[in-house]
Amino acid sequence: MLFQVDYKVFQASRGDALRAFGTFTQEQLEGLTDDHGVGLVGRWHSLADGTGTMILETDDFAKCAAFQMAWAEVCDMTVKPV
């Protein structure tokens, strides 16, 4: 199943979060998603306003939720099945 993950970085965390997002290689990001048991289909970011969207794939929503929790300190996320 595919999930659309929309995020907005907290203003107080914006610099650190954008530096982290900006320095991830595709392999590093795939490693993070693999660690949580989800597949990365694609990701798109708007650096100007600190928002973005990812499409994740997993048959277990709990794994998608665990991935979200890894980012809970730097951004709000909303998830919906697509």
CSV table of C-alpha atoms in Angstrom, one decimal:
chain,number,residue,atom,x,y,z
A,1,MET,CA,0.0,0.0,0.0
A,2,LEU,CA,1.2,3.5,-0.7
A,3,PHE,CA,1.1,6.4,1.8
A,4,GLN,CA,1.4,10.1,1.1
A,5,VAL,CA,3.4,11.8,3.8
A,6,ASP,CA,3.1,15.6,3.9
A,7,TYR,CA,5.4,17.4,6.3
A,8,LYS,CA,6.0,21.0,7.5
A,9,VAL,CA,9.2,21.7,9.4
A,10,PHE,CA,8.9,23.5,12.7
A,11,GLN,CA,10.3,27.0,12.4
A,12,ALA,CA,12.6,26.5,15.4
A,13,SER,CA,14.1,23.4,13.7
A,14,ARG,CA,14.1,24.7,10.2
A,15,GLY,CA,17.9,25.3,9.7
A,16,ASP,CA,18.9,22.0,11.2
A,17,ALA,CA,16.2,20.0,9.4
A,18,LEU,CA,16.9,21.6,6.0
A,19,ARG,CA,20.6,21.0,6.4
A,20,ALA,CA,19.9,17.3,7.2
A,21,PHE,CA,17.4,16.9,4.4
A,22,GLY,CA,19.7,18.7,2.0
A,23,THR,CA,22.7,16.6,2.7
A,24,PHE,CA,21.0,13.1,2.6
A,25,THR,CA,22.0,11.1,-0.4
A,26,GLN,CA,19.4,8.9,-2.0
A,27,GLU,CA,21.2,5.9,-0.5
A,28,GLN,CA,21.1,7.4,3.0
A,29,LEU,CA,17.4,8.2,2.8
A,30,GLU,CA,16.7,4.7,1.5
A,31,GLY,CA,18.7,3.3,4.4
A,32,LEU,CA,16.5,5.2,6.8
A,33,THR,CA,13.3,4.0,5.2
A,34,ASP,CA,14.6,0.5,5.0
A,35,ASP,CA,15.4,0.6,8.7
A,36,HIS,CA,11.7,1.2,9.3
A,37,GLY,CA,10.5,-1.4,6.8
A,38,VAL,CA,9.1,1.1,4.4
A,39,GLY,CA,10.0,1.7,0.8
A,40,LEU,CA,10.6,5.2,-0.6
A,41,VAL,CA,8.8,5.7,-3.9
A,42,GLY,CA,9.6,9.4,-4.2
A,43,ARG,CA,10.1,12.7,-2.4
A,44,TRP,CA,9.6,16.4,-3.2
A,45,HIS,CA,10.5,19.4,-1.1
A,46,SER,CA,9.8,23.1,-1.1
A,47,LEU,CA,12.8,24.6,0.7
A,48,ALA,CA,11.3,28.1,0.6
A,49,ASP,CA,8.5,27.2,3.0
A,50,GLY,CA,9.9,24.1,4.7
A,51,THR,CA,7.3,21.7,3.4
A,52,GLY,CA,7.4,18.5,1.3
A,53,THR,CA,5.8,15.3,0.3
A,54,MET,CA,7.0,11.7,0.3
A,55,ILE,CA,5.3,8.6,-1.0
A,56,LEU,CA,6.1,5.5,1.1
A,57,GLU,CA,5.2,1.9,0.4
A,58,THR,CA,4.5,-0.7,3.1
A,59,ASP,CA,1.9,-3.3,3.9
A,60,ASP,CA,2.0,-2.4,7.7
A,61,PHE,CA,0.9,1.1,8.7
A,62,ALA,CA,2.7,0.7,12.0
A,63,LYS,CA,6.0,0.8,10.1
A,64,CYS,CA,4.9,4.0,8.4
A,65,ALA,CA,4.1,5.5,11.8
A,66,ALA,CA,7.5,4.4,13.2
A,67,PHE,CA,9.1,6.3,10.4
A,68,GLN,CA,7.1,9.4,11.2
A,69,MET,CA,8.1,9.2,14.9
A,70,ALA,CA,11.7,9.4,13.8
A,71,TRP,CA,11.0,12.9,12.6
A,72,ALA,CA,8.6,14.0,15.3
A,73,GLU,CA,11.0,16.5,16.9
A,74,VAL,CA,11.6,18.5,13.7
A,75,CYS,CA,8.3,18.5,11.8
A,76,ASP,CA,4.6,17.9,11.7
A,77,MET,CA,3.5,15.1,9.4
A,78,THR,CA,0.2,14.0,8.0
A,79,VAL,CA,-0.2,10.6,6.3
A,80,LYS,CA,-3.0,9.3,4.1
A,81,PRO,CA,-3.3,6.2,2.0
A,82,VAL,CA,-3.2,6.8,-1.8
